[in-house]
Tab-separated table of C-alpha atoms in Angstrom:
chain	number	residue	atom	x	y	z
Q	17	MET	CA	0.094	0.144	-0.122
Q	18	ARG	CA	2.825	2.411	0.776
Q	19	ILE	CA	4.644	1.558	-2.274
Q	20	ALA	CA	1.474	2.368	-4.308
Q	21	ILE	CA	1.043	5.593	-2.586
Q	22	ILE	CA	4.729	6.781	-3.149
Q	23	PHE	CA	4.314	5.759	-6.772
Q	24	SER	CA	1.241	7.526	-7.272
Q	25	THR	CA	2.746	10.566	-5.578
Q	26	PHE	CA	5.599	10.261	-8.018
Q	27	LEU	CA	3.456	10.165	-11.136
Q	28	LEU	CA	1.502	13.243	-9.932
Q	29	PHE	CA	4.757	15.188	-9.393
Q	30	THR	CA	5.902	14.157	-12.807
Q	31	SER	CA	2.586	14.867	-14.362
Q	32	ALA	CA	2.670	18.496	-12.575
Q	33	LEU	CA	6.254	19.034	-13.941
Q	34	TYR	CA	5.160	18.096	-17.637
Q	35	ALA	CA	2.113	20.334	-17.266
Q	36	GLU	CA	4.335	23.324	-16.023
Q	37	SER	CA	6.742	22.479	-18.867
Q	38	ASN	CA	3.952	22.523	-21.653
Q	39	ASN	CA	2.390	25.600	-20.280
Q	40	LYS	CA	5.790	27.329	-20.709
Q	41	ILE	CA	6.472	26.233	-24.187
Q	42	GLU	CA	2.873	27.437	-25.213
Q	43	GLN	CA	3.556	30.777	-23.676
Q	44	LEU	CA	6.853	30.974	-25.562
Q	45	ILE	CA	5.385	30.267	-28.913
Q	46	GLN	CA	2.496	32.657	-28.402
Q	47	LYS	CA	5.001	35.325	-27.246
Q	48	LYS	CA	7.621	35.009	-29.900
Q	49	LEU	CA	5.970	33.685	-33.018
Q	50	PRO	CA	1.932	33.863	-32.687
Q	51	GLN	CA	1.148	33.909	-36.125
Q	52	ALA	CA	3.546	31.193	-37.201
Q	53	THR	CA	2.630	27.398	-37.518
Q	54	VAL	CA	4.825	25.735	-34.900
Q	55	ALA	CA	5.080	21.822	-34.692
Q	56	VAL	CA	6.858	20.101	-31.977
Q	57	LEU	CA	7.258	16.439	-30.729
Q	58	VAL	CA	9.558	15.450	-27.873
Q	59	LYS	CA	9.915	11.837	-27.060
Q	60	ASP	CA	11.600	9.862	-24.212
Q	61	LEU	CA	13.769	7.306	-25.987
Q	62	LYS	CA	13.859	5.010	-22.896
Q	63	SER	CA	10.366	4.870	-21.841
Q	64	ASN	CA	8.586	5.755	-25.352
Q	65	GLU	CA	6.720	8.300	-23.420
Q	66	VAL	CA	5.700	11.559	-25.487
Q	67	VAL	CA	6.941	14.514	-23.263
Q	68	TYR	CA	5.425	17.180	-25.398
Q	69	SER	CA	3.448	17.344	-28.602
Q	70	ARG	CA	1.986	20.273	-30.716
Q	71	ASN	CA	0.727	19.996	-34.172
Q	72	ALA	CA	2.952	16.753	-34.556
Q	73	GLU	CA	0.775	15.440	-37.496
Q	74	LYS	CA	0.671	18.504	-39.337
Q	75	LEU	CA	2.484	18.618	-42.620
Q	76	LEU	CA	5.078	21.426	-42.844
Q	77	ALA	CA	8.150	22.306	-44.800
Q	78	PRO	CA	11.307	20.914	-42.943
Q	79	ALA	CA	14.003	22.560	-45.076
Q	80	SER	CA	17.425	21.126	-44.702
Q	81	SER	CA	16.075	18.702	-41.926
Q	82	MET	CA	15.032	16.660	-44.848
Q	83	LYS	CA	18.731	15.546	-45.027
Q	84	LEU	CA	18.217	13.045	-42.175
Q	85	LEU	CA	15.722	10.985	-44.288
Q	86	THR	CA	18.625	11.021	-46.998
Q	87	ALA	CA	21.035	9.947	-44.575
Q	88	ALA	CA	19.106	7.290	-43.003
Q	89	ALA	CA	18.167	5.820	-46.253
Q	90	ALA	CA	21.893	5.932	-47.380
Q	91	LEU	CA	23.017	4.182	-44.159
Q	92	TYR	CA	20.267	1.461	-44.202
Q	93	GLN	CA	20.872	0.694	-47.981
Q	94	LEU	CA	24.703	1.013	-48.365
Q	95	SER	CA	27.451	-0.130	-46.071
Q	96	PRO	CA	28.959	2.477	-43.862
Q	97	GLY	CA	32.282	2.029	-45.803
Q	98	TYR	CA	30.434	2.267	-49.247
Q	99	LYS	CA	32.561	4.533	-51.740
Q	100	PHE	CA	32.055	6.309	-55.023
Q	101	GLU	CA	34.389	5.421	-57.648
Q	102	THR	CA	36.048	7.411	-60.564
Q	103	ARG	CA	37.685	5.422	-63.215
Q	104	LEU	CA	40.236	5.651	-65.989
Q	105	MET	CA	39.494	2.873	-68.522
Q	106	SER	CA	40.286	1.966	-72.193
Q	107	LYS	CA	39.036	-0.135	-75.231
Q	108	GLY	CA	41.060	-0.278	-78.312
Q	109	ASP	CA	42.425	3.277	-79.060
Q	110	ASP	CA	39.970	5.039	-77.094
Q	111	VAL	CA	40.361	6.045	-73.392
Q	112	TYR	CA	37.569	6.772	-71.029
Q	113	ILE	CA	37.051	8.860	-68.004
Q	114	VAL	CA	34.028	7.653	-66.197
Q	115	PHE	CA	32.667	9.858	-63.438
Q	116	ASN	CA	30.071	8.248	-61.161
Q	117	GLY	CA	28.937	11.120	-58.926
Q	118	SER	CA	31.401	11.268	-56.272
Q	119	PRO	CA	30.686	14.560	-54.453
Q	120	SER	CA	33.940	14.843	-52.750
Q	121	LEU	CA	36.142	14.529	-56.066
Q	122	THR	CA	38.646	17.436	-56.655
Q	123	SER	CA	40.524	18.839	-59.591
Q	124	ASN	CA	43.563	17.436	-57.794
Q	125	ASP	CA	42.193	13.933	-57.547
Q	126	LEU	CA	41.409	14.020	-61.260
Q	127	THR	CA	45.101	15.126	-61.815
Q	128	LEU	CA	46.033	11.970	-59.887
Q	129	LEU	CA	43.785	9.965	-62.194
Q	130	LEU	CA	45.048	11.535	-65.523
Q	131	ALA	CA	48.517	10.681	-64.455
Q	132	LYS	CA	47.931	7.284	-65.561
Q	133	LEU	CA	47.167	8.142	-69.120
Q	134	PRO	CA	49.303	6.765	-71.869
Q	135	LYS	CA	51.541	9.323	-73.514
Q	136	ASN	CA	49.979	8.539	-76.953
Q	137	ILE	CA	46.278	8.334	-77.434
Q	138	LYS	CA	45.370	7.074	-80.863
Q	139	GLY	CA	41.540	7.359	-80.540
Q	140	ASP	CA	39.245	9.694	-78.729
Q	141	LEU	CA	39.076	10.582	-74.987
Q	142	ILE	CA	35.672	9.901	-73.941
Q	143	VAL	CA	34.179	11.319	-70.855
Q	144	ASP	CA	31.246	9.239	-69.405
Q	145	VAL	CA	28.841	11.107	-67.215
Q	146	SER	CA	25.928	8.866	-67.883
Q	147	HIS	CA	25.699	7.424	-64.330
Q	148	PHE	CA	23.494	10.436	-63.398
Q	149	LYS	CA	20.497	11.556	-65.293
Q	150	PRO	CA	19.074	15.140	-65.943
Q	151	PRO	CA	17.556	17.279	-64.590
Q	152	TYR	CA	20.645	18.434	-62.591
Q	153	TYR	CA	18.693	20.453	-60.182
Q	154	PRO	CA	15.791	19.325	-57.894
Q	155	SER	CA	12.316	20.314	-59.034
Q	156	GLY	CA	11.888	22.583	-56.009
Q	157	THR	CA	15.074	24.452	-56.473
Q	158	SER	CA	14.066	28.169	-56.165
Q	159	PHE	CA	14.929	30.268	-59.343
Q	160	ASP	CA	16.939	32.925	-57.195
Q	161	ASP	CA	18.967	30.227	-55.729
Q	162	LEU	CA	20.414	29.387	-59.337
Q	163	GLY	CA	24.076	30.443	-59.520
Q	164	TRP	CA	24.982	30.118	-55.926
Q	165	TYR	CA	27.255	27.213	-54.714
Q	166	TYR	CA	24.441	25.458	-52.790
Q	167	ALA	CA	22.464	25.038	-56.070
Q	168	ALA	CA	25.401	23.654	-57.935
Q	169	PRO	CA	24.158	21.335	-60.818
Q	170	ASP	CA	24.471	17.751	-59.884
Q	171	THR	CA	26.032	15.988	-62.991
Q	172	ALA	CA	27.995	12.929	-62.496
Q	173	ALA	CA	31.302	15.059	-63.169
Q	174	ILE	CA	31.638	16.729	-59.656
Q	175	LEU	CA	34.967	18.606	-59.218
Q	176	ASP	CA	35.545	20.891	-56.168
Q	177	GLU	CA	31.890	20.712	-55.572
Q	178	ASN	CA	31.088	22.299	-58.859
Q	179	ALA	CA	31.542	25.737	-57.255
Q	180	VAL	CA	34.399	28.520	-57.297
Q	181	ALA	CA	35.199	30.967	-54.631
Q	182	PHE	CA	35.274	34.597	-55.467
Q	183	LYS	CA	36.148	37.644	-53.414
Q	184	PHE	CA	33.738	40.554	-53.641
Q	185	ILE	CA	35.454	43.879	-52.876
Q	186	SER	CA	33.373	47.029	-52.315
Q	187	ALA	CA	33.864	50.270	-54.154
Q	188	LYS	CA	35.088	52.957	-51.775
Q	189	GLU	CA	32.223	55.246	-53.159
Q	190	LEU	CA	28.600	54.571	-53.118
Q	191	GLY	CA	27.075	53.554	-56.710
Q	192	LYS	CA	30.356	52.592	-58.166
Q	193	PRO	CA	31.133	48.904	-59.300
Q	194	VAL	CA	32.089	46.100	-56.996
Q	195	GLN	CA	35.028	44.314	-58.015
Q	196	ILE	CA	34.580	40.465	-58.325
Q	197	LYS	CA	37.877	38.505	-58.189
Q	198	SER	CA	38.237	34.577	-58.522
Q	199	GLN	CA	40.034	32.806	-55.943
Q	200	SER	CA	40.869	29.723	-58.242
Q	201	PRO	CA	43.707	29.327	-60.592
Q	202	ASN	CA	41.294	27.213	-62.694
Q	203	ASN	CA	38.306	29.261	-62.787
Q	204	PRO	CA	36.039	28.421	-65.636
Q	205	ILE	CA	33.434	30.833	-64.787
Q	206	HIS	CA	33.034	34.094	-67.008
Q	207	ILE	CA	31.675	36.906	-64.970
Q	208	ILE	CA	29.438	39.687	-66.340
Q	209	ASN	CA	29.684	42.151	-63.579
Q	210	GLU	CA	26.997	44.787	-63.191
Q	211	VAL	CA	26.979	45.100	-59.333
Q	212	ARG	CA	27.106	48.355	-57.455
Q	213	SER	CA	28.000	49.099	-53.866
Q	214	VAL	CA	25.182	50.709	-51.926
Q	215	SER	CA	24.483	51.499	-48.199
Q	216	ALA	CA	22.793	48.668	-46.100
Q	217	GLN	CA	19.693	50.807	-45.904
Q	218	THR	CA	19.566	50.858	-49.714
Q	219	GLU	CA	19.966	47.108	-50.266
Q	220	LYS	CA	17.396	46.521	-47.592
Q	221	ASN	CA	14.617	48.611	-49.097
Q	222	HIS	CA	15.480	49.008	-52.858
Q	223	CYS	CA	17.605	46.441	-54.284
Q	224	ASN	CA	19.719	43.154	-54.052
Q	225	MET	CA	22.449	41.240	-55.990
Q	226	ASN	CA	20.941	39.039	-58.638
Q	227	ILE	CA	22.395	36.067	-60.821
Q	228	ASP	CA	21.475	34.938	-64.192
Q	229	VAL	CA	22.815	31.980	-65.412
Q	230	LEU	CA	23.880	32.091	-69.077
Q	231	THR	CA	25.604	29.565	-71.573
Q	232	GLY	CA	29.033	28.663	-71.831
Q	233	ASN	CA	29.796	28.895	-67.961
Q	234	THR	CA	28.732	32.374	-67.715
Q	235	LEU	CA	27.199	34.067	-64.873
Q	236	LYS	CA	25.695	37.478	-65.075
Q	237	LEU	CA	25.785	39.261	-61.784
Q	238	TYR	CA	23.629	42.572	-61.366
Q	239	GLY	CA	22.205	44.899	-58.860
Q	240	CYS	CA	23.480	45.879	-55.542
Q	241	LEU	CA	25.529	44.833	-52.725
Q	242	THR	CA	26.061	46.735	-49.212
Q	243	GLN	CA	29.537	48.483	-48.951
Q	244	TYR	CA	31.688	46.589	-46.472
Q	245	LYS	CA	35.112	47.610	-45.302
Q	246	ASP	CA	36.640	43.975	-45.980
Q	247	PRO	CA	36.105	41.980	-48.901
Q	248	LEU	CA	33.469	39.117	-48.872
Q	249	LEU	CA	34.092	35.594	-50.014
Q	250	MET	CA	31.279	34.113	-51.612
Q	251	LYS	CA	31.182	30.809	-53.761
Q	252	LEU	CA	29.266	30.625	-57.294
Q	253	ALA	CA	28.138	27.538	-58.947
Q	254	ILE	CA	29.644	26.448	-62.175
Q	255	PRO	CA	26.883	26.123	-64.531
Q	256	GLU	CA	28.354	23.437	-66.971
Q	257	PRO	CA	30.421	21.166	-64.875
Q	258	VAL	CA	31.011	18.710	-67.640
Q	259	GLY	CA	32.520	21.395	-69.806
Q	260	ARG	CA	34.674	22.460	-67.033
Q	261	ALA	CA	35.729	18.920	-66.724
Q	262	LYS	CA	36.622	18.704	-70.394
Q	263	GLU	CA	38.502	21.965	-70.115
Q	264	LEU	CA	40.691	20.610	-67.180
Q	265	ILE	CA	41.593	17.288	-69.074
Q	266	ARG	CA	42.403	19.358	-72.228
Q	267	ASP	CA	44.747	21.551	-70.216
Q	268	TYR	CA	46.425	18.495	-68.568
Q	269	LEU	CA	47.222	16.963	-71.908
Q	270	LYS	CA	48.646	20.170	-73.046
Q	271	GLN	CA	50.794	20.668	-69.943
Q	272	LYS	CA	52.038	16.940	-69.986
Q	273	HIS	CA	52.647	16.926	-73.784
Q	274	ILE	CA	50.154	14.050	-74.218
Q	275	ILE	CA	49.436	13.482	-77.904
Q	276	LEU	CA	45.668	12.942	-78.473
Q	277	LYS	CA	44.806	11.832	-82.085
Q	278	GLY	CA	41.000	12.001	-81.737
Q	279	HIS	CA	38.823	14.248	-79.605
Q	280	ILE	CA	37.724	14.963	-76.072
Q	281	ILE	CA	33.825	13.921	-76.210
Q	282	THR	CA	31.139	12.567	-74.132
Q	283	GLY	CA	29.930	9.034	-74.493
Q	284	LYS	CA	29.404	5.784	-72.704
Q	285	VAL	CA	31.961	3.367	-71.680
Q	286	PRO	CA	31.464	-0.043	-73.194
Q	287	ALA	CA	30.872	-3.072	-70.781
Q	288	ASP	CA	34.184	-4.803	-71.807
Q	289	ALA	CA	36.428	-1.814	-71.290
Q	290	LYS	CA	39.513	-2.328	-69.039
Q	291	THR	CA	40.290	-0.415	-65.819
Q	292	ILE	CA	43.648	1.393	-66.039
Q	293	SER	CA	43.256	3.250	-62.754
Q	294	ARG	CA	40.528	4.017	-60.202
Q	295	LEU	CA	39.903	6.587	-57.353
Q	296	GLU	CA	37.709	5.990	-54.408
Q	297	SER	CA	35.888	8.655	-52.254
Q	298	PRO	CA	35.965	8.598	-48.470
Q	299	GLY	CA	33.298	5.897	-47.011
Q	300	LEU	CA	29.741	6.673	-46.632
Q	301	THR	CA	30.038	7.519	-42.979
Q	302	GLN	CA	32.500	10.354	-43.719
Q	303	LEU	CA	30.286	11.729	-46.523
Q	304	VAL	CA	27.027	11.480	-44.416
Q	305	THR	CA	29.042	13.283	-41.762
Q	306	HIS	CA	30.101	15.966	-44.085
Q	307	MET	CA	26.458	16.423	-45.576
Q	308	LEU	CA	24.939	16.734	-42.148
Q	309	LEU	CA	27.553	18.891	-40.525
Q	310	GLU	CA	27.965	21.442	-43.483
Q	311	SER	CA	24.239	20.813	-44.766
Q	312	ASP	CA	25.807	20.261	-48.214
Q	313	ASN	CA	23.165	20.082	-50.894
Q	314	LEU	CA	25.321	18.620	-53.474
Q	315	TYR	CA	26.408	15.600	-51.191
Q	316	ALA	CA	22.593	15.226	-50.651
Q	317	ASN	CA	21.858	15.250	-54.253
Q	318	SER	CA	24.479	12.823	-55.197
Q	319	LEU	CA	23.450	10.521	-52.584
Q	320	THR	CA	19.950	10.684	-53.597
Q	321	LYS	CA	20.607	9.876	-57.238
Q	322	GLU	CA	23.097	7.003	-55.954
Q	323	LEU	CA	20.300	5.492	-54.163
Q	324	GLY	CA	18.112	5.898	-57.184
Q	325	TYR	CA	20.877	3.960	-59.324
Q	326	ARG	CA	21.241	1.193	-56.637
Q	327	VAL	CA	17.640	0.437	-56.163
Q	328	THR	CA	16.081	0.814	-59.409
Q	329	GLY	CA	19.263	1.182	-61.884
Q	330	GLU	CA	18.730	4.707	-62.979
Q	331	GLY	CA	20.486	7.758	-61.183
Q	332	SER	CA	17.810	10.519	-61.148
Q	333	TYR	CA	16.112	12.436	-58.652
Q	334	LYS	CA	12.577	10.817	-59.095
Q	335	GLN	CA	14.173	7.229	-58.744
Q	336	GLY	CA	16.107	8.631	-55.806
Q	337	VAL	CA	12.982	9.672	-54.242
Q	338	PHE	CA	11.252	6.191	-54.957
Q	339	ALA	CA	14.465	4.479	-53.358
Q	340	ILE	CA	14.472	6.778	-50.245
Q	341	LYS	CA	10.855	6.058	-49.608
Q	342	GLN	CA	11.123	2.378	-50.328
Q	343	ILE	CA	14.059	2.051	-48.005
Q	344	LEU	CA	12.537	3.918	-45.208
Q	345	SER	CA	9.228	1.887	-45.376
Q	346	LYS	CA	11.172	-1.258	-45.201
Q	347	ASN	CA	13.590	-0.284	-42.202
Q	348	THR	CA	11.853	2.110	-40.157
Q	349	GLN	CA	8.446	3.204	-38.661
Q	350	VAL	CA	8.186	5.970	-40.946
Q	351	ASP	CA	4.825	6.104	-42.599
Q	352	VAL	CA	5.909	7.626	-46.179
Q	353	ASN	CA	2.083	7.987	-47.041
Q	354	LYS	CA	1.971	10.715	-44.282
Q	355	ILE	CA	4.786	12.955	-45.821
Q	356	SER	CA	5.707	14.353	-49.125
Q	357	VAL	CA	9.035	13.436	-50.389
Q	358	TYR	CA	10.437	15.562	-53.522
Q	359	ASP	CA	14.031	15.342	-53.156
Q	360	GLY	CA	16.818	14.540	-50.802
Q	361	VAL	CA	17.990	18.231	-49.727
Q	362	GLY	CA	14.876	19.857	-48.209
Q	363	THR	CA	13.334	22.389	-51.162
Q	364	ARG	CA	10.165	23.920	-50.363
Q	365	TYR	CA	8.279	21.118	-52.126
Q	366	ASN	CA	8.983	18.826	-49.406
Q	367	LEU	CA	6.447	18.322	-46.347
Q	368	VAL	CA	7.022	16.127	-43.248
Q	369	THR	CA	5.508	15.892	-39.786
Q	370	ALA	CA	7.317	16.193	-36.418
Q	371	GLU	CA	5.674	12.756	-35.647
Q	372	GLN	CA	7.407	11.024	-38.623
Q	373	MET	CA	10.802	12.721	-38.055
Q	374	VAL	CA	10.618	11.543	-34.467
Q	375	ASN	CA	9.626	8.046	-35.676
Q	376	LEU	CA	12.874	7.999	-37.785
Q	377	LEU	CA	15.226	9.424	-35.186
Q	378	THR	CA	13.646	6.954	-32.599
Q	379	ASP	CA	14.676	3.814	-34.975
Q	380	LEU	CA	18.058	5.347	-35.663
Q	381	TYR	CA	18.724	5.825	-32.101
Q	382	GLN	CA	17.771	2.178	-31.163
Q	383	ASN	CA	20.410	0.656	-33.916
Q	384	GLU	CA	23.586	1.009	-31.988
Q	385	GLU	CA	25.907	1.162	-35.253
Q	386	LEU	CA	23.616	3.891	-36.605
Q	387	ARG	CA	23.379	5.855	-33.474
Q	388	SER	CA	27.048	5.972	-33.076
Q	389	ILE	CA	27.420	7.239	-36.725
Q	390	LEU	CA	24.743	9.758	-36.233
Q	391	LEU	CA	25.849	11.203	-33.010
Q	392	ASN	CA	29.294	11.860	-34.737
Q	393	ALA	CA	27.592	13.203	-37.710
Q	394	LEU	CA	25.213	15.669	-36.606
Q	395	PRO	CA	26.048	19.081	-35.692
Q	396	GLN	CA	26.622	19.465	-31.940
Q	397	SER	CA	25.347	22.468	-29.831
Q	398	GLY	CA	28.279	24.984	-29.161
Q	399	SER	CA	30.850	22.553	-30.888
Q	400	THR	CA	30.160	21.670	-34.748
Q	401	GLY	CA	28.643	22.333	-37.671
Q	402	SER	CA	25.685	24.473	-37.998
Q	403	LEU	CA	25.069	24.438	-34.187
Q	404	LYS	CA	28.598	25.542	-33.417
Q	405	ALA	CA	27.741	28.951	-32.424
Q	406	ARG	CA	24.281	28.008	-30.941
Q	407	MET	CA	23.347	27.084	-27.185
Q	408	ASN	CA	27.073	27.354	-26.213
Q	409	LYS	CA	26.209	29.743	-23.276
Q	410	THR	CA	23.411	27.514	-21.882
Q	411	VAL	CA	22.909	24.241	-20.158
Q	412	LEU	CA	22.326	22.746	-23.662
Q	413	ASN	CA	25.940	23.227	-24.605
Q	414	GLN	CA	27.180	20.039	-26.295
Q	415	LEU	CA	23.954	18.268	-25.357
Q	416	VAL	CA	21.983	18.751	-28.543
Q	417	TYR	CA	22.867	16.883	-31.768
Q	418	ALA	CA	20.435	17.854	-34.317
Q	419	LYS	CA	20.019	18.712	-38.027
Q	420	THR	CA	18.885	22.394	-38.653
Q	421	GLY	CA	16.738	23.703	-41.370
Q	422	THR	CA	16.415	27.099	-42.955
Q	423	LEU	CA	14.287	28.749	-45.574
Q	424	HIS	CA	13.137	32.279	-46.028
Q	425	ASP	CA	9.976	31.758	-43.623
Q	426	VAL	CA	11.176	28.375	-42.321
Q	427	SER	CA	13.174	26.932	-39.550
Q	428	SER	CA	13.581	23.562	-38.283
Q	429	LEU	CA	15.648	21.569	-35.708
Q	430	SER	CA	15.510	17.860	-35.328
Q	431	GLY	CA	17.607	15.299	-33.589
Q	432	PHE	CA	18.595	14.333	-29.901
Q	433	LEU	CA	18.896	15.841	-26.438
Q	434	ILE	CA	21.153	13.903	-24.509
Q	435	ARG	CA	20.750	14.691	-20.716
Q	436	PRO	CA	23.088	13.626	-18.035
Q	437	GLY	CA	21.516	11.423	-15.614
Q	438	LYS	CA	18.296	11.339	-17.439
Q	439	ASN	CA	16.718	9.380	-20.356
Q	440	PRO	CA	17.710	10.810	-23.861
Q	441	LEU	CA	15.024	12.566	-25.921
Q	442	ALA	CA	14.413	12.567	-29.610
Q	443	PHE	CA	12.636	15.833	-30.779
Q	444	SER	CA	11.728	17.604	-33.934
Q	445	ILE	CA	10.647	21.278	-34.153
Q	446	ILE	CA	9.319	22.708	-37.408
Q	447	ILE	CA	8.291	26.293	-37.871
Q	448	ASN	CA	6.822	27.550	-40.941
Q	449	GLY	CA	5.298	31.167	-41.668
Q	450	VAL	CA	8.107	32.937	-39.846
Q	451	ASP	CA	7.117	36.566	-40.349
Q	452	LYS	CA	10.076	37.946	-38.304
Q	453	PRO	CA	13.765	37.537	-38.743
Q	454	ILE	CA	14.743	33.953	-38.943
Q	455	ALA	CA	16.881	34.354	-35.810
Q	456	VAL	CA	13.695	34.630	-33.823
Q	457	ALA	CA	12.609	31.176	-34.849
Q	458	LYS	CA	16.212	29.654	-33.936
Q	459	ALA	CA	15.899	31.328	-30.570
Q	460	LEU	CA	12.404	29.896	-29.955
Q	461	GLU	CA	13.817	26.398	-31.107
Q	462	GLU	CA	16.435	26.960	-28.202
Q	463	GLU	CA	14.049	28.050	-25.716
Q	464	ILE	CA	11.626	25.166	-26.239
Q	465	LEU	CA	14.592	22.550	-25.560
Q	466	LEU	CA	15.621	24.528	-22.451
Q	467	ALA	CA	11.954	24.363	-21.185
Q	468	VAL	CA	12.056	20.512	-22.100
Q	469	TYR	CA	15.519	20.062	-20.326
Q	470	GLY	CA	14.233	21.642	-17.116
Q	471	GLU	CA	11.168	19.439	-16.811
């Protein structure tokens, strides 16, 4: 009887704490973002008890938190040590360079592969990029993202993430042209520069910098950019990566005095071609870690297409999405009929629920191998990735492992809260319709987690 009374008292005390925490979270939401749609689900990973739930079944845009689904599908389908291969092959008089979508391949890596070329090529040098099919942008890519590094085209030929860094140097006088200088010795991008330096107020209210993608690896930049004291370093996407790969190959042949009787063309390697040399990417665990820490869209796109190729035989976005849904249906509690998956990066076309995100996180945590990989791959509060500068001055410092997501009016945070001496929690916070600076939504996410931590 005494034990029953003590247990009942404990339950009442716990329920009171939860109620207090829930009320606090609701007050925070109403104070910070009353007009936004805020979905939250927090679950105890040991007891499976729901700690807090709000709009958990509502479909919302998750932004880059979508990469959690891509990472999970890749880890379930492929081995942690899975690697992309780039090959140098030959048949008869022809030599083939076979690109297979390795997102980490660099121009220096390509040079290592080309070092195995014969000194005299009697036929053609054929670049095979057939592993990935067009289109080379997810269908939900915003027009105003084109030209920026985070919307680099995802062809099978990827070198230096298909982007080039440029230094933007403000004019000393307002209204004068901005200087744009490439930071790469092998820059393939031709810039048409019509950007002017303006005050911060002018950029805020009257203009911005725009990019038009033109043919022949040409970008037209026009509009305005706030006048800064120090140069800004920004990356721009290479519009035609295959053309750039051919240029690098052509330059290498000239530099090394390699005789090519034929031409550098695109084509498909025959099934009976012989391998001369090959390069391997880092293992899948490292690729997933980079993708999640840096929120790298190109890596996510490549993994999506690669999953499509491995599951259906076609490396396209459509087949990649099919593969992701099939893999998650087979291996997790995620109900793919209750979410809308259009790509692996998190464009605005995608819709998920906080409930399904937590279902995924729960399954990943319960798998010891995947849990270890994920806790090392996810940004850690106050320590790594997109959470490096967040929560570092709170009790949540180094306790939150989560994927962030950001669009113009969207913010999300989904992952784990590892509490010392308490049960670990899986959580998903998705905020849409943010009508204030996005930093307000980020702060709200942290305050929700602080309220949960203190329950």
